[in-house]
Amino acid sequence: MYENRIEFDKMDFTQEPPVEEPQRQYYYIARARAYVKAESERLGRPLTCVVTTFGCQMNARDSEKLSGILRQIGYVETTEEEQADFVIFNTCTVRENANLRVYGRLGQLNRVKKKHPHMMIALCGCMMQEPEVVEKLQKSYRFVDLIFGTHNIYKFAELFVRRLESERMIIDIWKDTDKIVEDLPVERKYPFKSGVNIMFGCNNFCSYCIVPYVRGRERSRNPQDIIREIEHLVADGVVEVMLLGQNVNSYGKTLDEPMSFAALLQEIEKIEGLERIRFMTSHPKDLSDELIDVMARSKKICRHLHLPVQSGSTRILGKMNRRYTKEQYLQLVKRLRDAVPDISLTTDIIVGFPGETEEDFLETMDVVEQVRYDSAFTFQYSKRTGTPAATMENQVPQDVVTDRFDRLLTRVQEISAQTCSRFEHTIQNVLVETVNDHDSSLVTGRMDNNLLVHFPGNESLIGKIVPVKLTECKGFYYIGECV
Ligand code: SAH
Ligand code: SF4
Ligand code: F3S
């Protein structure tokens, strides 16, 4: 495990770089570090960087790895993008809007870079895995210094050095990989909670989704590596982990010694000092009875499950290649609720998938009525080039999509306000995360089910799990008092 123990300044990088990972990256970190040191001595100030993340929690975790490497290289993180010496965008391409935001932000940066030509700009993440995107960048965004993808993020230090030694835009994108590099530096955003990758990639190929194309084939980390990482995190003050994967329920299938996700959870549960376990995302088709059983018996797994339904119409689910029916989904919800009473369920829903009729949409509304989610992320279908759904006939007109989307959102929010209030006047354990932004006599924390609670307290509570009486529900959050 990487423990800030490597003495980069004493490393001899006049020799050839090692071939093995992660030693090779340590070598490049040392080289980059020498450059940053010389440069900041010349300027008489530290060099600064900004890591901007778009997209999901996987990307957020990847960004923590980028931050970890940048810190070891010698950069100091800042929030002032316009002043920074190094800016990196870790991009998302799951919906068209995600891409548009990146291009918008790049346009702004171009204006800044014209004034500060020494500024270095790097792009990485899912959007870079799309050849059309890279082509467009090469043509119209020549001011970008470095472009890499999702599979070679661990090579960031090496690519950085390559850019220093060349005057040209560096582009390195891999189609796929079967490699997982362990033990690189990470800079956590929160001292008390952390994401932990348990698997990478996705093999599901839901017909609307770009993720399998940009994140590659499914591969799981070895359980020993995961446990070791969590043990180190706990020793470093972490009390809550979020296990990350596009489909955590199929964890372990590709390992030399296959292991189920439920079995992994049981191992993680044993780690002393760890208090809360979360995970996402769960694909309904792979959610096993074994997992439900483990959740029911666990003292650490949070009573919350994000279970994306996407659509309530069995016909549309078929076209989406989700491989479950409306009835199977509802059955699953029933089994979960029987085993774990009070479990909070959240979901993702897509409106306007090609061919969706009013009847199909009403099936989705029906699932929402029946399940009564604590919250739901609702999305308008977005056409992703290269996915099967992009070429399907009967794309739904925008005005119809907007109308359905508004109806769905209204109902989701009404139900959510009602279900969330069911904990009013109970006592719940809350992990305190911050001093309240608006009122410094309050702190803000999260319940087991991820809902926010504001209550009187001070900084000393941050990172602690405390019992809180929930005095009032304010829709999507609570006001409480320590007991
Ligand atoms: N692996 C996760 C989802 C990752 S993407 C899972 O299977 O649940 C997050 C969400 O984005 C998806 O659940 C889906 O609701 C939404 N999404 C993905 N592709 C989309 C598209 N083309 N248009 C609209 N929403 C999309
Ligand atoms: Fe996309 Fe489906 Fe994989 Fe989730 S499970 S990432 S929605 S293909
Ligand atoms: Fe976006 Fe990539 Fe995540 S496309 S949602 S950042 S896996």
Coordinates of C-alpha atoms and ligand atoms in Angstrom, one line a residue:
M1 CA 0.0 0.0 0.0
Y2 CA 1.2 3.5 -0.8
E3 CA 1.8 5.3 2.4
N4 CA 3.6 8.6 1.5
R5 CA 6.7 6.7 2.4
I6 CA 8.5 6.9 -0.9
E7 CA 11.3 9.5 -0.8
F8 CA 10.9 10.9 -4.2
D9 CA 13.7 13.5 -3.7
K10 CA 16.3 10.8 -3.1
M11 CA 15.3 8.8 -6.1
D12 CA 17.9 8.4 -8.9
F13 CA 16.1 9.3 -12.1
T14 CA 19.2 9.6 -14.2
Q15 CA 18.8 5.9 -14.9
E16 CA 16.3 4.2 -17.2
P17 CA 12.8 4.1 -15.9
P18 CA 11.7 0.8 -14.3
V19 CA 9.3 -1.4 -16.4
E20 CA 7.2 -2.6 -13.5
E21 CA 4.2 -0.7 -12.1
P22 CA 3.8 1.2 -9.9
Q23 CA 7.6 1.7 -9.5
R24 CA 7.7 3.2 -13.0
Q25 CA 5.2 5.9 -12.0
Y26 CA 7.1 6.6 -8.8
Y27 CA 10.1 7.3 -11.0
Y28 CA 8.2 9.7 -13.2
I29 CA 6.7 11.4 -10.1
A30 CA 10.2 12.0 -8.9
R31 CA 11.2 13.5 -12.3
A32 CA 8.1 15.7 -12.5
R33 CA 8.8 16.8 -8.9
A34 CA 12.2 18.0 -9.8
Y35 CA 10.8 20.1 -12.6
V36 CA 8.1 21.6 -10.4
K37 CA 10.6 22.4 -7.7
A38 CA 12.9 24.2 -10.1
E39 CA 10.0 26.0 -11.7
S40 CA 8.6 27.2 -8.4
E41 CA 12.1 28.3 -7.2
R42 CA 12.4 30.3 -10.4
L43 CA 9.0 32.0 -9.9
G44 CA 9.4 32.4 -6.1
R45 CA 6.0 30.8 -5.4
P46 CA 4.4 27.4 -5.3
L47 CA 2.9 26.0 -8.5
T48 CA -0.9 25.5 -8.2
C49 CA -3.4 23.1 -9.8
V50 CA -7.1 22.6 -10.1
V51 CA -8.7 19.2 -10.7
T52 CA -12.3 19.5 -12.0
T53 CA -14.5 16.5 -12.0
F54 CA -17.6 15.8 -14.1
G55 CA -19.8 12.8 -13.8
C56 CA -20.1 10.0 -11.4
Q57 CA -18.5 8.8 -8.2
M58 CA -16.0 6.7 -10.2
N59 CA -14.7 9.8 -11.7
A60 CA -14.6 11.5 -8.3
R61 CA -12.5 8.7 -7.1
D62 CA -10.2 8.9 -10.2
S63 CA -9.8 12.6 -9.5
E64 CA -8.6 11.8 -6.0
K65 CA -5.9 9.7 -7.6
L66 CA -5.0 12.6 -10.0
S67 CA -4.8 14.9 -7.0
G68 CA -2.7 12.5 -5.1
I69 CA -0.2 12.4 -8.0
L70 CA -0.2 16.1 -8.5
R71 CA 0.5 16.7 -4.8
Q72 CA 3.4 14.3 -4.9
I73 CA 4.7 16.1 -8.0
G74 CA 4.7 19.3 -5.9
Y75 CA 1.6 21.2 -6.9
V76 CA -0.6 22.9 -4.4
E77 CA -4.4 22.6 -5.0
T78 CA -6.3 25.8 -5.4
T79 CA -9.9 26.7 -6.3
E80 CA -8.8 29.6 -8.5
E81 CA -9.0 28.0 -11.9
E82 CA -8.1 31.2 -13.7
Q83 CA -4.8 31.6 -11.7
A84 CA -3.8 28.0 -11.7
D85 CA -0.6 26.7 -13.4
F86 CA -2.1 23.3 -14.2
V87 CA -5.8 22.6 -14.9
I88 CA -7.2 19.1 -15.5
F89 CA -10.8 18.2 -16.4
N90 CA -11.8 14.7 -15.6
T91 CA -14.7 14.4 -18.1
C92 CA -18.0 12.5 -18.4
T93 CA -19.9 11.6 -21.5
V94 CA -22.9 9.7 -20.2
R95 CA -25.3 12.4 -21.6
E96 CA -24.9 15.1 -24.3
N97 CA -25.1 17.8 -21.6
A98 CA -22.0 16.5 -19.9
N99 CA -20.0 17.0 -23.1
L100 CA -21.4 20.4 -23.7
R101 CA -20.4 21.6 -20.3
V102 CA -16.8 20.5 -20.9
Y103 CA -16.6 22.3 -24.2
G104 CA -18.0 25.4 -22.5
R105 CA -15.5 25.3 -19.8
L106 CA -12.7 24.7 -22.2
G107 CA -13.7 27.8 -24.2
Q108 CA -13.4 29.9 -21.0
L109 CA -10.0 28.4 -20.2
N110 CA -8.7 29.2 -23.7
R111 CA -9.3 32.9 -23.0
V112 CA -7.4 32.6 -19.7
K113 CA -4.5 30.8 -21.3
K114 CA -4.1 33.5 -23.9
K115 CA -3.2 35.8 -21.0
H116 CA -1.2 33.1 -19.0
P117 CA 0.5 31.1 -21.7
H118 CA 2.5 29.0 -19.2
M119 CA -0.8 27.4 -18.0
M120 CA -1.0 23.7 -18.7
I121 CA -4.4 22.2 -19.6
A122 CA -5.0 18.4 -19.4
L123 CA -8.2 16.4 -20.3
C124 CA -8.9 12.9 -19.2
G125 CA -11.9 10.6 -18.4
C126 CA -14.7 9.1 -20.3
M127 CA -15.2 11.7 -23.0
M128 CA -11.6 11.2 -24.2
Q129 CA -12.4 7.5 -25.0
E130 CA -14.5 8.7 -27.9
P131 CA -12.5 9.1 -31.1
E132 CA -14.8 11.9 -32.5
V133 CA -14.1 14.0 -29.3
V134 CA -10.3 13.7 -29.6
E135 CA -10.5 14.6 -33.3
K136 CA -12.5 17.7 -32.5
L137 CA -10.0 18.7 -29.8
Q138 CA -7.0 18.1 -32.1
K139 CA -8.6 20.3 -34.7
S140 CA -10.2 23.1 -32.7
Y141 CA -8.7 23.1 -29.2
R142 CA -5.0 23.2 -30.0
F143 CA -4.2 24.9 -26.7
V144 CA -4.8 21.7 -24.7
D145 CA -1.5 20.2 -23.6
L146 CA -2.3 16.6 -22.6
I147 CA -5.1 14.2 -23.4
F148 CA -5.5 10.7 -21.9
G149 CA -8.3 8.3 -21.2
T150 CA -9.8 6.1 -18.5
H151 CA -7.5 3.0 -18.9
N152 CA -4.2 4.8 -18.5
I153 CA -5.0 7.2 -15.8
Y154 CA -2.3 5.5 -13.6
K155 CA 0.3 6.8 -16.1
F156 CA -0.5 10.4 -15.5
A157 CA 2.9 11.2 -14.1
E158 CA 4.6 9.6 -17.0
L159 CA 2.5 11.5 -19.5
F160 CA 3.1 14.7 -17.7
V161 CA 6.8 14.3 -18.0
R162 CA 6.4 13.4 -21.7
R163 CA 4.6 16.7 -22.2
L164 CA 7.4 18.6 -20.4
E165 CA 9.9 17.1 -22.8
S166 CA 7.9 17.9 -25.9
E167 CA 6.4 21.1 -27.3
R168 CA 3.5 19.3 -28.7
M169 CA 0.0 18.2 -27.6
I170 CA 0.4 14.7 -26.1
I171 CA -2.5 12.3 -26.8
D172 CA -2.5 8.8 -25.3
I173 CA -5.8 6.8 -25.4
W174 CA -6.1 3.1 -25.0
K175 CA -9.0 1.1 -26.3
D176 CA -9.2 -1.2 -23.3
T177 CA -7.1 -2.8 -20.6
D178 CA -7.0 -5.8 -18.4
K179 CA -4.6 -4.2 -16.0
I180 CA -5.3 -2.8 -12.5
V181 CA -2.4 -0.8 -11.0
E182 CA -2.4 -0.7 -7.2
D183 CA -0.6 1.5 -4.7
L184 CA -0.5 4.9 -6.4
P185 CA -0.9 8.0 -4.2
V186 CA -4.4 9.3 -3.5
E187 CA -5.5 12.5 -2.0
R188 CA -8.9 12.1 -0.3
K189 CA -11.5 14.8 -0.3
Y190 CA -12.9 13.9 3.1
P191 CA -10.8 12.6 6.0
F192 CA -13.6 10.4 7.4
K193 CA -15.1 8.8 4.4
S194 CA -13.8 7.4 1.1
G195 CA -14.8 5.8 -2.1
V196 CA -13.1 2.4 -2.8
N197 CA -13.1 0.9 -6.3
I198 CA -14.0 -2.7 -6.2
M199 CA -14.3 -3.2 -9.9
F200 CA -13.8 -1.3 -13.2
G201 CA -15.7 -1.3 -16.5
C202 CA -19.1 -2.7 -17.4
N203 CA -20.2 -5.7 -19.4
N204 CA -24.0 -5.0 -19.5
F205 CA -24.3 -2.9 -22.6
C206 CA -27.7 -1.4 -21.8
S207 CA -28.6 -0.2 -25.2
Y208 CA -28.7 3.6 -24.4
C209 CA -25.5 3.6 -22.4
I210 CA -22.0 4.7 -23.5
V211 CA -20.2 3.5 -20.3
P212 CA -19.2 0.0 -21.5
Y213 CA -17.5 1.6 -24.5
V214 CA -15.6 4.2 -22.6
R215 CA -14.8 2.2 -19.4
G216 CA -14.0 -1.1 -21.0
R217 CA -14.7 -4.6 -19.9
E218 CA -15.6 -5.6 -16.4
R219 CA -12.7 -6.5 -14.1
S220 CA -12.7 -6.9 -10.3
R221 CA -9.9 -6.0 -7.9
N222 CA -8.6 -8.8 -5.8
P223 CA -10.4 -9.0 -2.4
Q224 CA -7.0 -8.8 -0.6
D225 CA -6.2 -5.5 -2.2
I226 CA -9.6 -4.1 -1.4
I227 CA -9.4 -5.2 2.3
R228 CA -5.9 -3.9 2.6
E229 CA -6.9 -0.5 1.2
I230 CA -9.9 -0.2 3.6
E231 CA -7.7 -1.2 6.6
H232 CA -5.3 1.5 5.7
L233 CA -8.1 4.0 5.3
V234 CA -9.6 3.1 8.6
A235 CA -6.2 3.5 10.3
D236 CA -6.1 6.9 8.7
G237 CA -9.4 8.0 10.2
V238 CA -12.0 6.8 7.7
V239 CA -15.3 5.4 9.2
E240 CA -17.4 5.1 6.1
V241 CA -16.6 3.5 2.7
M242 CA -18.5 3.6 -0.5
L243 CA -17.7 0.6 -2.6
L244 CA -17.7 1.6 -6.2
G245 CA -18.5 -0.2 -9.4
Q246 CA -20.9 0.2 -12.4
N247 CA -22.5 -3.1 -11.3
V248 CA -21.2 -4.1 -7.9
N249 CA -23.6 -7.1 -7.8
S250 CA -21.5 -8.9 -10.4
Y251 CA -18.3 -8.3 -8.4
G252 CA -15.8 -11.2 -8.5
K253 CA -17.0 -13.1 -11.5
T254 CA -13.8 -12.5 -13.4
L255 CA -11.4 -13.2 -10.6
D256 CA -9.1 -16.3 -10.8
E257 CA -10.9 -17.4 -7.7
P258 CA -14.4 -16.1 -8.2
M259 CA -16.1 -14.6 -5.2
S260 CA -19.5 -13.1 -4.8
F261 CA -20.2 -9.5 -3.8
A262 CA -22.1 -10.7 -0.7
A263 CA -19.0 -12.7 0.4
L264 CA -16.8 -9.6 -0.1
L265 CA -19.2 -7.5 2.0
Q266 CA -18.9 -10.1 4.8
E267 CA -15.1 -9.8 4.7
I268 CA -15.3 -6.0 4.8
E269 CA -17.8 -6.1 7.7
K270 CA -15.0 -7.7 9.8
I271 CA -12.7 -4.7 9.5
E272 CA -12.5 -3.3 13.0
G273 CA -13.0 0.5 13.3
L274 CA -15.0 0.6 10.0
E275 CA -18.5 1.8 10.9
R276 CA -20.5 2.2 7.7
I277 CA -20.5 0.5 4.4
R278 CA -22.2 1.8 1.3
F279 CA -22.0 0.6 -2.3
M280 CA -23.2 1.6 -5.7
T281 CA -24.4 0.8 -8.3
S282 CA -26.6 -2.3 -8.0
H283 CA -28.0 -3.7 -11.2
P284 CA -31.4 -5.3 -10.4
K285 CA -30.8 -8.4 -12.6
D286 CA -27.8 -9.4 -10.4
L287 CA -29.1 -8.6 -7.0
S288 CA -28.9 -12.0 -5.2
D289 CA -30.9 -13.4 -2.2
E290 CA -27.5 -13.9 -0.6
L291 CA -26.9 -10.2 -0.8
I292 CA -30.3 -9.4 0.7
D293 CA -29.6 -11.8 3.5
V294 CA -26.2 -10.2 4.2
M295 CA -27.7 -6.7 4.2
A296 CA -30.4 -7.9 6.6
R297 CA -27.9 -9.3 9.1
S298 CA -25.2 -6.6 8.7
K299 CA -24.5 -4.0 11.4
K300 CA -22.5 -1.8 9.1
I301 CA -24.1 -1.9 5.7
C302 CA -26.3 1.3 5.4
R303 CA -30.0 0.7 5.1
H304 CA -30.0 2.3 1.7
L305 CA -30.0 0.9 -1.8
H306 CA -29.7 2.7 -5.1
L307 CA -31.5 0.4 -7.5
P308 CA -31.9 2.0 -10.9
V309 CA -35.1 0.9 -12.6
Q310 CA -34.7 3.1 -15.8
S311 CA -38.2 2.3 -17.0
G312 CA -41.3 0.7 -15.6
S313 CA -42.4 -0.8 -19.0
T314 CA -41.3 -4.4 -19.6
R315 CA -41.4 -3.7 -23.3
I316 CA -39.0 -0.8 -23.0
L317 CA -36.8 -2.6 -20.5
G318 CA -36.4 -5.3 -23.1
K319 CA -35.3 -2.7 -25.7
M320 CA -33.0 -1.2 -23.1
N321 CA -31.4 -4.7 -22.7
R322 CA -31.9 -4.4 -18.9
R323 CA -32.8 -8.1 -18.6
Y324 CA -35.6 -7.8 -16.0
T325 CA -39.3 -7.2 -16.2
K326 CA -41.4 -4.7 -14.3
E327 CA -42.8 -7.6 -12.2
Q328 CA -39.3 -8.9 -11.4
Y329 CA -38.2 -5.5 -10.3
L330 CA -41.3 -5.1 -8.1
Q331 CA -40.7 -8.5 -6.6
L332 CA -37.2 -7.7 -5.8
V333 CA -38.3 -4.5 -4.0
K334 CA -40.7 -6.6 -2.0
R335 CA -38.0 -9.1 -1.0
L336 CA -35.7 -6.2 0.0
R337 CA -38.4 -4.6 2.1
D338 CA -39.4 -7.8 3.8
A339 CA -35.8 -8.5 4.7
V340 CA -34.7 -5.0 5.6
P341 CA -37.8 -3.0 6.8
D342 CA -37.3 0.7 6.5
I343 CA -34.7 0.4 3.8
S344 CA -34.4 3.6 1.8
L345 CA -34.6 3.0 -2.0
T346 CA -33.4 5.4 -4.6
T347 CA -33.3 5.0 -8.4
D348 CA -32.5 6.3 -11.8
I349 CA -35.2 6.8 -14.4
I350 CA -34.9 7.6 -18.1
V351 CA -37.8 9.3 -19.9
G352 CA -38.2 9.3 -23.7
F353 CA -36.2 6.2 -24.7
P354 CA -36.8 5.5 -28.4
G355 CA -40.3 4.1 -29.0
E356 CA -41.6 5.0 -25.5
T357 CA -45.4 5.4 -25.7
E358 CA -47.7 7.1 -23.3
E359 CA -48.7 3.6 -22.0
D360 CA -45.0 2.8 -21.4
F361 CA -44.5 6.0 -19.6
L362 CA -47.5 5.3 -17.4
E363 CA -45.9 2.0 -16.4
T364 CA -42.9 4.0 -15.2
M365 CA -45.3 6.2 -13.2
D366 CA -46.9 3.1 -11.8
V367 CA -43.5 1.8 -10.5
V368 CA -42.9 5.2 -8.9
E369 CA -46.3 5.0 -7.2
Q370 CA -45.7 1.4 -6.0
V371 CA -42.1 1.7 -4.8
R372 CA -42.3 5.2 -3.3
Y373 CA -38.6 6.0 -3.7
D374 CA -36.9 8.2 -1.1
S375 CA -35.5 10.0 -4.2
A376 CA -35.0 9.4 -7.9
F377 CA -32.6 10.8 -10.4
T378 CA -34.7 11.5 -13.5
F379 CA -33.1 11.9 -16.9
Q380 CA -34.3 12.8 -20.4
Y381 CA -33.0 10.2 -22.8
S382 CA -29.9 11.4 -24.6
K383 CA -28.7 9.9 -27.8
R384 CA -25.1 8.6 -27.5
T385 CA -23.4 7.9 -30.8
G386 CA -22.2 4.3 -31.1
T387 CA -24.9 2.8 -28.8
P388 CA -27.6 0.6 -30.3
A389 CA -30.4 3.0 -29.1
A390 CA -29.0 5.9 -31.1
T391 CA -30.0 4.3 -34.4
M392 CA -33.4 3.0 -33.2
E393 CA -36.5 4.2 -34.9
N394 CA -39.2 6.3 -33.2
Q395 CA -37.0 8.7 -31.3
V396 CA -39.5 10.6 -29.1
P397 CA -40.1 14.2 -30.0
Q398 CA -38.6 16.7 -27.5
D399 CA -42.0 18.3 -26.5
V400 CA -43.3 14.9 -25.5
V401 CA -40.2 14.1 -23.6
T402 CA -40.4 17.4 -21.7
D403 CA -44.0 16.9 -20.8
R404 CA -43.4 13.4 -19.5
F405 CA -40.3 14.4 -17.7
D406 CA -42.2 17.3 -15.9
R407 CA -45.0 15.0 -14.8
L408 CA -42.6 12.4 -13.5
L409 CA -40.5 14.9 -11.6
T410 CA -43.5 16.4 -9.9
R411 CA -44.7 13.1 -8.7
V412 CA -41.2 11.8 -7.7
Q413 CA -40.7 15.0 -5.6
E414 CA -44.2 14.7 -3.9
I415 CA -43.6 11.1 -2.9
S416 CA -40.0 11.8 -1.9
A417 CA -41.1 14.5 0.5
Q418 CA -43.6 12.1 2.1
T419 CA -41.3 9.1 2.4
C420 CA -38.4 11.1 3.7
S421 CA -40.5 12.5 6.5
R422 CA -41.2 9.0 7.9
F423 CA -38.2 9.3 10.3
E424 CA -39.5 12.4 12.0
H425 CA -39.3 12.3 15.8
T426 CA -37.0 9.2 15.7
I427 CA -33.4 9.0 16.8
Q428 CA -30.9 8.2 14.0
N429 CA -27.2 7.9 13.8
V430 CA -25.6 10.7 11.9
L431 CA -22.1 11.0 10.5
V432 CA -21.1 14.6 10.9
E433 CA -19.5 16.0 7.7
T434 CA -19.2 19.8 7.9
V435 CA -20.0 22.9 9.9
N436 CA -23.2 24.3 8.3
D437 CA -22.5 26.8 5.4
H438 CA -25.2 29.2 6.4
D439 CA -25.2 29.0 10.2
S440 CA -22.0 28.2 12.0
S441 CA -23.8 27.1 15.2
L442 CA -25.0 24.1 13.2
V443 CA -23.3 21.0 11.8
T444 CA -24.5 18.9 8.9
G445 CA -24.3 15.2 8.7
R446 CA -25.8 12.2 6.9
M447 CA -28.1 9.5 8.2
D448 CA -27.7 5.9 7.2
N449 CA -30.0 6.4 4.3
N450 CA -28.0 9.3 3.0
L451 CA -30.4 12.1 4.1
L452 CA -28.9 15.3 5.4
V453 CA -29.5 16.5 9.0
H454 CA -28.6 19.9 10.4
F455 CA -28.3 20.2 14.2
P456 CA -26.5 22.3 16.8
G457 CA -22.8 21.4 17.2
N458 CA -19.3 22.4 16.4
E459 CA -16.3 21.4 14.4
S460 CA -15.1 18.8 17.0
L461 CA -18.0 16.5 15.8
I462 CA -16.8 16.3 12.2
G463 CA -16.1 12.7 11.3
K464 CA -18.0 11.3 14.3
I465 CA -21.2 9.3 14.2
V466 CA -23.6 10.6 16.8
P467 CA -27.3 9.9 17.7
V468 CA -29.6 12.7 16.7
K469 CA -33.2 13.3 17.4
L470 CA -34.9 14.3 14.2
T471 CA -37.2 17.1 15.2
E472 CA -38.5 18.4 11.9
C473 CA -38.4 17.2 8.3
K474 CA -38.0 20.0 5.8
G475 CA -38.7 18.0 2.7
F476 CA -35.3 16.6 1.7
Y477 CA -33.5 17.2 4.9
Y478 CA -34.0 17.3 8.6
I479 CA -33.5 19.6 11.5
G480 CA -32.4 17.7 14.7
E481 CA -30.8 17.9 18.1
C482 CA -28.1 15.8 19.7
V483 CA -29.3 13.4 22.3
Ligands
SAH1 N1 -24.0 1.7 -13.9 C1 -25.0 2.5 -13.4 C2 -25.3 3.7 -14.1 C3 -24.3 4.6 -14.7 S1 -24.8 5.9 -15.6 C4 -26.3 1.6 -13.5 O1 -26.4 0.7 -14.2 O2 -27.2 2.0 -12.8 C5 -26.0 6.7 -14.5 C6 -27.4 6.9 -15.1 O3 -27.3 7.7 -16.2 C7 -28.0 5.6 -15.5 O4 -28.6 4.9 -14.5 C8 -29.1 6.1 -16.4 O5 -30.3 6.4 -15.8 C9 -28.5 7.4 -17.0 N2 -28.1 7.3 -18.4 C10 -27.2 6.5 -18.9 N3 -27.2 6.7 -20.3 C11 -28.1 7.6 -20.5 C12 -28.6 8.2 -21.7 N4 -28.1 7.9 -22.9 N5 -29.6 9.1 -21.7 C13 -30.1 9.5 -20.5 N6 -29.7 8.9 -19.3 C14 -28.7 8.0 -19.3
SF4_2 FE1 -24.5 1.7 -18.4 FE2 -26.1 -0.4 -18.0 FE3 -23.4 -0.6 -17.5 FE4 -25.0 0.9 -15.9 S1 -25.1 -1.3 -16.2 S2 -23.0 1.5 -16.8 S3 -26.5 1.7 -17.3 S4 -24.4 -0.3 -19.5
F3S3 FE1 -19.8 9.7 -16.8 FE2 -17.9 8.0 -17.1 FE3 -19.2 8.0 -14.9 S1 -19.4 8.6 -18.7 S2 -21.2 8.7 -15.4 S3 -18.0 9.7 -15.6 S4 -18.3 6.3 -15.9

